[in-house]
């Protein structure tokens, strides 16, 4: 069976993008204010998980992979997410020092994209965020050897039971040494707004030797 027979509707799926526009005069002075503005608008529009972003990394041989993470920090220094430092993505980040992330806000016919070098968040910053996480998420972070093969669901649940026992009676669970934040320090931040006839608006803040410039890119 050919692919077109399995999902014949794929070729005809098409959306006319006409919800908005983006021009240079409407942009915030800095990329992080503009990103905060679009995050806020996505949140107020009721989009599910408005801070979800698709993180792309590559390993030392250039082999790419991507997955969703949650943006948990944003300021002039960059965009922060939290994860396991021994995971596949963290191994990639250690190998290349580079990442890109895309916020897909499809109902608003928008996406924003950041890319640049990464650094680990300061342990104090990680600890401050860790303290806001629910206890269940904290235990999960201790229990799960993220990206490793596990024998079965019950093996995974046994790992959780072990850490529950280990931290029984401990009120403030400390962050695991293998867990923390990564900050993408963008060199490019692009804002994309869909327009009619594929004539989309793409405006990018581009850092060049410390100075930021705004460029319009062809759709
Ligand atoms: C909506 C959503 C949010 C997620 N947020 C995170 C996150 O903030 N941190 C994280 O490590 N994994 C998060 N995940 C799981 C990752 O997508 C991924 O499965 C996991 O981090 C392992 O990735 P890796 O093996 O490539 O390192 C999230 C998944 C989804 C669908």
mmCIF file of C-alpha atoms and ligand atoms in Angstrom:
data_model
loop_
_atom_site.group_PDB
_atom_site.id
_atom_site.type_symbol
_atom_site.label_atom_id
_atom_site.label_comp_id
_atom_site.label_asym_id
_atom_site.label_seq_id
_atom_site.Cartn_x
_atom_site.Cartn_y
_atom_site.Cartn_z
ATOM 1 C CA UNK A 1 0.000 0.000 0.000
ATOM 2 C CA UNK A 2 1.455 3.376 -0.948
ATOM 3 C CA UNK A 3 1.631 6.266 1.494
ATOM 4 C CA UNK A 4 -1.021 8.206 -0.398
ATOM 5 C CA UNK A 5 -3.445 5.291 0.045
ATOM 6 C CA UNK A 6 -2.796 5.164 3.786
ATOM 7 C CA UNK A 7 -3.435 8.875 4.337
ATOM 8 C CA UNK A 8 -4.977 10.229 1.139
ATOM 9 C CA UNK A 9 -6.112 13.461 2.797
ATOM 10 C CA UNK A 10 -2.562 14.669 3.560
ATOM 11 C CA UNK A 11 -2.034 16.233 0.148
ATOM 12 C CA UNK A 12 -5.205 18.286 0.356
ATOM 13 C CA UNK A 13 -4.852 19.556 3.942
ATOM 14 C CA UNK A 14 -4.447 23.290 3.626
ATOM 15 C CA UNK A 15 -5.113 26.297 5.849
ATOM 16 C CA UNK A 16 -5.430 29.888 4.638
ATOM 17 C CA UNK A 17 -3.350 31.982 7.026
ATOM 18 C CA UNK A 18 -5.098 35.270 7.537
ATOM 19 C CA UNK A 19 -5.335 35.876 11.276
ATOM 20 C CA UNK A 20 -2.677 38.545 11.547
ATOM 21 C CA UNK A 21 0.403 40.299 10.317
ATOM 22 C CA UNK A 22 3.731 41.384 11.718
ATOM 23 C CA UNK A 23 5.703 44.403 10.658
ATOM 24 C CA UNK A 24 8.880 46.048 11.795
ATOM 25 C CA UNK A 25 7.095 48.938 13.476
ATOM 26 C CA UNK A 26 5.087 46.544 15.646
ATOM 27 C CA UNK A 27 8.095 44.692 17.070
ATOM 28 C CA UNK A 28 9.297 45.158 20.649
ATOM 29 C CA UNK A 29 12.716 46.759 21.128
ATOM 30 C CA UNK A 30 14.323 43.470 22.137
ATOM 31 C CA UNK A 31 13.835 39.834 21.157
ATOM 32 C CA UNK A 32 13.012 38.797 24.725
ATOM 33 C CA UNK A 33 10.289 41.413 25.096
ATOM 34 C CA UNK A 34 8.828 40.315 21.773
ATOM 35 C CA UNK A 35 8.964 36.642 22.791
ATOM 36 C CA UNK A 36 7.397 37.464 26.175
ATOM 37 C CA UNK A 37 4.641 39.344 24.343
ATOM 38 C CA UNK A 38 3.843 36.406 22.040
ATOM 39 C CA UNK A 39 3.998 33.939 24.946
ATOM 40 C CA UNK A 40 1.574 36.136 26.834
ATOM 41 C CA UNK A 41 -0.757 36.373 23.834
ATOM 42 C CA UNK A 42 -0.644 32.579 23.356
ATOM 43 C CA UNK A 43 -1.437 32.112 27.045
ATOM 44 C CA UNK A 44 -4.322 34.587 26.988
ATOM 45 C CA UNK A 45 -5.682 32.950 23.825
ATOM 46 C CA UNK A 46 -5.980 29.729 25.851
ATOM 47 C CA UNK A 47 -3.542 27.667 23.768
ATOM 48 C CA UNK A 48 -2.577 24.405 25.470
ATOM 49 C CA UNK A 49 0.982 24.433 26.850
ATOM 50 C CA UNK A 50 1.878 27.835 25.345
ATOM 51 C CA UNK A 51 5.425 27.532 26.737
ATOM 52 C CA UNK A 52 6.072 24.202 24.985
ATOM 53 C CA UNK A 53 8.890 24.353 22.463
ATOM 54 C CA UNK A 54 10.383 21.788 20.137
ATOM 55 C CA UNK A 55 14.056 21.513 20.996
ATOM 56 C CA UNK A 56 16.422 20.386 18.246
ATOM 57 C CA UNK A 57 19.904 19.121 18.962
ATOM 58 C CA UNK A 58 22.558 17.222 17.058
ATOM 59 C CA UNK A 59 25.100 14.730 18.285
ATOM 60 C CA UNK A 60 28.830 14.945 17.652
ATOM 61 C CA UNK A 61 28.342 13.395 14.189
ATOM 62 C CA UNK A 62 25.694 15.940 13.213
ATOM 63 C CA UNK A 63 22.814 13.461 13.620
ATOM 64 C CA UNK A 64 19.785 15.543 14.572
ATOM 65 C CA UNK A 65 16.937 14.814 16.934
ATOM 66 C CA UNK A 66 14.104 16.825 18.387
ATOM 67 C CA UNK A 67 11.596 16.679 21.213
ATOM 68 C CA UNK A 68 9.286 18.960 23.161
ATOM 69 C CA UNK A 69 10.399 20.680 26.373
ATOM 70 C CA UNK A 70 8.838 23.435 28.451
ATOM 71 C CA UNK A 71 10.320 26.911 28.529
ATOM 72 C CA UNK A 72 10.619 27.814 32.213
ATOM 73 C CA UNK A 73 12.659 31.000 32.056
ATOM 74 C CA UNK A 74 13.024 33.951 29.708
ATOM 75 C CA UNK A 75 15.089 37.103 30.011
ATOM 76 C CA UNK A 76 17.759 38.997 28.076
ATOM 77 C CA UNK A 77 20.235 36.151 28.697
ATOM 78 C CA UNK A 78 18.126 33.538 26.953
ATOM 79 C CA UNK A 79 15.500 30.825 27.152
ATOM 80 C CA UNK A 80 15.703 28.182 29.904
ATOM 81 C CA UNK A 81 14.377 24.632 30.104
ATOM 82 C CA UNK A 82 14.992 21.871 32.636
ATOM 83 C CA UNK A 83 15.944 18.291 31.996
ATOM 84 C CA UNK A 84 18.144 15.359 32.917
ATOM 85 C CA UNK A 85 21.814 16.185 32.315
ATOM 86 C CA UNK A 86 22.498 12.556 31.335
ATOM 87 C CA UNK A 87 19.664 12.401 28.773
ATOM 88 C CA UNK A 88 20.203 12.048 25.036
ATOM 89 C CA UNK A 89 19.486 15.751 24.503
ATOM 90 C CA UNK A 90 21.979 16.773 27.192
ATOM 91 C CA UNK A 91 24.631 14.513 25.683
ATOM 92 C CA UNK A 92 24.037 16.296 22.365
ATOM 93 C CA UNK A 93 24.246 19.705 24.032
ATOM 94 C CA UNK A 94 27.514 18.765 25.729
ATOM 95 C CA UNK A 95 28.912 17.556 22.392
ATOM 96 C CA UNK A 96 28.012 20.593 20.275
ATOM 97 C CA UNK A 97 27.181 23.423 22.679
ATOM 98 C CA UNK A 98 24.344 24.420 20.335
ATOM 99 C CA UNK A 99 20.558 24.137 20.181
ATOM 100 C CA UNK A 100 17.505 25.504 18.500
ATOM 101 C CA UNK A 101 13.942 25.632 19.764
ATOM 102 C CA UNK A 102 10.631 26.435 18.089
ATOM 103 C CA UNK A 103 7.388 27.446 19.783
ATOM 104 C CA UNK A 104 4.528 26.142 17.582
ATOM 105 C CA UNK A 105 1.449 28.264 18.129
ATOM 106 C CA UNK A 106 -0.644 26.836 15.269
ATOM 107 C CA UNK A 107 -4.060 28.205 16.300
ATOM 108 C CA UNK A 108 -2.548 31.702 16.115
ATOM 109 C CA UNK A 109 -0.802 30.881 12.815
ATOM 110 C CA UNK A 110 2.469 31.778 14.520
ATOM 111 C CA UNK A 111 5.788 30.299 15.458
ATOM 112 C CA UNK A 112 8.857 31.710 17.159
ATOM 113 C CA UNK A 113 12.281 30.226 16.816
ATOM 114 C CA UNK A 114 15.494 30.705 18.822
ATOM 115 C CA UNK A 115 18.911 29.265 18.172
ATOM 116 C CA UNK A 116 22.389 29.679 19.533
ATOM 117 C CA UNK A 117 24.895 28.374 22.051
ATOM 118 C CA UNK A 118 23.767 26.732 25.282
ATOM 119 C CA UNK A 119 25.077 26.911 28.832
ATOM 120 C CA UNK A 120 23.998 25.086 31.966
ATOM 121 C CA UNK A 121 21.898 27.179 34.309
ATOM 122 C CA UNK A 122 23.537 28.212 37.524
ATOM 123 C CA UNK A 123 22.889 25.592 40.291
ATOM 124 C CA UNK A 124 21.175 28.278 42.397
ATOM 125 C CA UNK A 125 18.787 29.013 39.530
ATOM 126 C CA UNK A 126 18.079 25.298 39.109
ATOM 127 C CA UNK A 127 17.480 24.942 42.860
ATOM 128 C CA UNK A 128 15.050 27.879 42.872
ATOM 129 C CA UNK A 129 12.989 26.354 40.058
ATOM 130 C CA UNK A 130 13.244 22.835 41.546
ATOM 131 C CA UNK A 131 11.652 24.113 44.750
ATOM 132 C CA UNK A 132 8.532 25.175 42.807
ATOM 133 C CA UNK A 133 7.979 21.695 41.311
ATOM 134 C CA UNK A 134 5.368 19.376 42.781
ATOM 135 C CA UNK A 135 6.794 16.585 44.942
ATOM 136 C CA UNK A 136 5.643 13.967 42.410
ATOM 137 C CA UNK A 137 7.673 15.608 39.647
ATOM 138 C CA UNK A 138 10.668 15.855 41.958
ATOM 139 C CA UNK A 139 10.472 12.134 42.746
ATOM 140 C CA UNK A 140 10.091 11.329 39.048
ATOM 141 C CA UNK A 141 13.228 13.300 38.224
ATOM 142 C CA UNK A 142 15.172 11.304 40.819
ATOM 143 C CA UNK A 143 13.709 8.000 39.674
ATOM 144 C CA UNK A 144 13.926 8.146 35.899
ATOM 145 C CA UNK A 145 17.187 7.481 34.023
ATOM 146 C CA UNK A 146 15.889 9.601 31.158
ATOM 147 C CA UNK A 147 16.583 8.274 27.647
ATOM 148 C CA UNK A 148 17.899 4.903 28.941
ATOM 149 C CA UNK A 149 16.178 1.636 28.048
ATOM 150 C CA UNK A 150 14.010 0.266 30.850
ATOM 151 C CA UNK A 151 12.886 -3.340 30.968
ATOM 152 C CA UNK A 152 9.204 -2.709 31.609
ATOM 153 C CA UNK A 153 6.640 -0.344 33.065
ATOM 154 C CA UNK A 154 6.828 -2.223 36.342
ATOM 155 C CA UNK A 155 10.627 -1.812 36.435
ATOM 156 C CA UNK A 156 10.094 1.933 36.070
ATOM 157 C CA UNK A 157 7.506 1.937 38.842
ATOM 158 C CA UNK A 158 9.909 0.018 41.058
ATOM 159 C CA UNK A 159 12.478 2.808 40.539
ATOM 160 C CA UNK A 160 9.897 5.348 41.672
ATOM 161 C CA UNK A 161 9.000 3.219 44.692
ATOM 162 C CA UNK A 162 12.700 3.123 45.635
ATOM 163 C CA UNK A 163 13.058 6.904 45.614
ATOM 164 C CA UNK A 164 9.734 7.336 47.432
ATOM 165 C CA UNK A 165 11.169 5.156 50.163
ATOM 166 C CA UNK A 166 14.504 6.955 50.118
ATOM 167 C CA UNK A 167 12.860 10.361 50.581
ATOM 168 C CA UNK A 168 10.064 9.265 52.926
ATOM 169 C CA UNK A 169 10.014 11.801 55.742
ATOM 170 C CA UNK A 170 12.275 14.231 53.847
ATOM 171 C CA UNK A 171 10.291 17.426 53.524
ATOM 172 C CA UNK A 172 12.498 19.315 51.057
ATOM 173 C CA UNK A 173 13.807 16.935 48.420
ATOM 174 C CA UNK A 174 17.059 18.310 46.945
ATOM 175 C CA UNK A 175 17.562 18.520 43.175
ATOM 176 C CA UNK A 176 19.305 15.450 41.762
ATOM 177 C CA UNK A 177 22.895 16.094 40.662
ATOM 178 C CA UNK A 178 21.942 14.797 37.195
ATOM 179 C CA UNK A 179 19.139 17.321 36.678
ATOM 180 C CA UNK A 180 19.034 21.036 35.927
ATOM 181 C CA UNK A 181 18.517 23.861 33.525
ATOM 182 C CA UNK A 182 19.957 24.657 30.132
ATOM 183 C CA UNK A 183 19.881 28.169 28.736
ATOM 184 C CA UNK A 184 19.816 28.788 24.993
ATOM 185 C CA UNK A 185 21.572 32.118 24.450
ATOM 186 C CA UNK A 186 20.122 33.066 21.091
ATOM 187 C CA UNK A 187 22.037 34.490 18.195
ATOM 188 C CA UNK A 188 18.897 34.427 16.081
ATOM 189 C CA UNK A 189 15.278 34.803 17.191
ATOM 190 C CA UNK A 190 12.689 34.650 14.441
ATOM 191 C CA UNK A 191 9.005 35.537 14.654
ATOM 192 C CA UNK A 192 6.755 34.037 11.990
ATOM 193 C CA UNK A 193 3.194 35.055 11.273
ATOM 194 C CA UNK A 194 1.285 33.232 8.555
ATOM 195 C CA UNK A 195 -0.147 35.368 5.740
ATOM 196 C CA UNK A 196 -2.235 34.677 2.682
ATOM 197 C CA UNK A 197 -0.762 32.970 -0.366
ATOM 198 C CA UNK A 198 2.308 31.808 1.578
ATOM 199 C CA UNK A 199 3.541 35.421 1.751
ATOM 200 C CA UNK A 200 4.229 35.035 5.450
ATOM 201 C CA UNK A 201 5.878 37.622 7.674
ATOM 202 C CA UNK A 202 9.262 36.522 9.041
ATOM 203 C CA UNK A 203 11.121 39.006 11.185
ATOM 204 C CA UNK A 204 14.375 37.988 12.842
ATOM 205 C CA UNK A 205 16.472 39.581 15.557
ATOM 206 C CA UNK A 206 20.046 38.659 14.666
ATOM 207 C CA UNK A 207 23.003 39.159 16.988
ATOM 208 C CA UNK A 208 26.187 40.206 15.274
ATOM 209 C CA UNK A 209 29.245 40.740 17.498
ATOM 210 C CA UNK A 210 27.036 41.790 20.414
ATOM 211 C CA UNK A 211 24.723 44.091 18.423
ATOM 212 C CA UNK A 212 21.185 43.083 17.535
ATOM 213 C CA UNK A 213 19.749 43.799 14.088
ATOM 214 C CA UNK A 214 16.283 43.141 12.737
ATOM 215 C CA UNK A 215 15.987 41.523 9.325
ATOM 216 C CA UNK A 216 12.989 40.491 7.260
ATOM 217 C CA UNK A 217 13.341 37.027 5.749
ATOM 218 C CA UNK A 218 11.591 35.730 2.648
ATOM 219 C CA UNK A 219 8.830 33.255 3.443
HETATM 220 C C1 LIG B 1 4.399 18.938 26.221
HETATM 221 C C2 LIG B 1 5.686 18.257 26.621
HETATM 222 C C3 LIG B 1 6.543 18.892 27.506
HETATM 223 C C4 LIG B 1 7.747 18.277 27.879
HETATM 224 N N1 LIG B 1 8.596 18.957 28.701
HETATM 225 C C5 LIG B 1 9.796 18.417 29.005
HETATM 226 C C6 LIG B 1 10.751 19.167 29.767
HETATM 227 O O1 LIG B 1 10.525 20.346 30.132
HETATM 228 N N2 LIG B 1 11.927 18.566 30.067
HETATM 229 C C7 LIG B 1 12.225 17.292 29.660
HETATM 230 O O2 LIG B 1 13.306 16.807 29.984
HETATM 231 N N3 LIG B 1 11.367 16.572 28.915
HETATM 232 C C8 LIG B 1 10.154 17.099 28.580
HETATM 233 N N4 LIG B 1 9.266 16.392 27.798
HETATM 234 C C9 LIG B 1 9.670 15.035 27.335
HETATM 235 C C10 LIG B 1 10.636 15.190 26.128
HETATM 236 O O3 LIG B 1 9.894 15.533 24.962
HETATM 237 C C11 LIG B 1 11.493 13.941 25.879
HETATM 238 O O4 LIG B 1 10.680 12.793 25.713
HETATM 239 C C12 LIG B 1 12.477 13.648 27.004
HETATM 240 O O5 LIG B 1 13.036 14.847 27.522
HETATM 241 C C13 LIG B 1 13.603 12.731 26.557
HETATM 242 O O6 LIG B 1 14.264 13.331 25.455
HETATM 243 P P1 LIG B 1 15.714 12.852 24.969
HETATM 244 O O7 LIG B 1 15.761 11.352 25.119
HETATM 245 O O8 LIG B 1 15.828 13.307 23.551
HETATM 246 O O9 LIG B 1 16.732 13.534 25.867
HETATM 247 C C14 LIG B 1 8.077 16.979 27.397
HETATM 248 C C15 LIG B 1 7.196 16.356 26.489
HETATM 249 C C16 LIG B 1 6.037 16.983 26.108
HETATM 250 C C17 LIG B 1 5.132 16.312 25.109
#
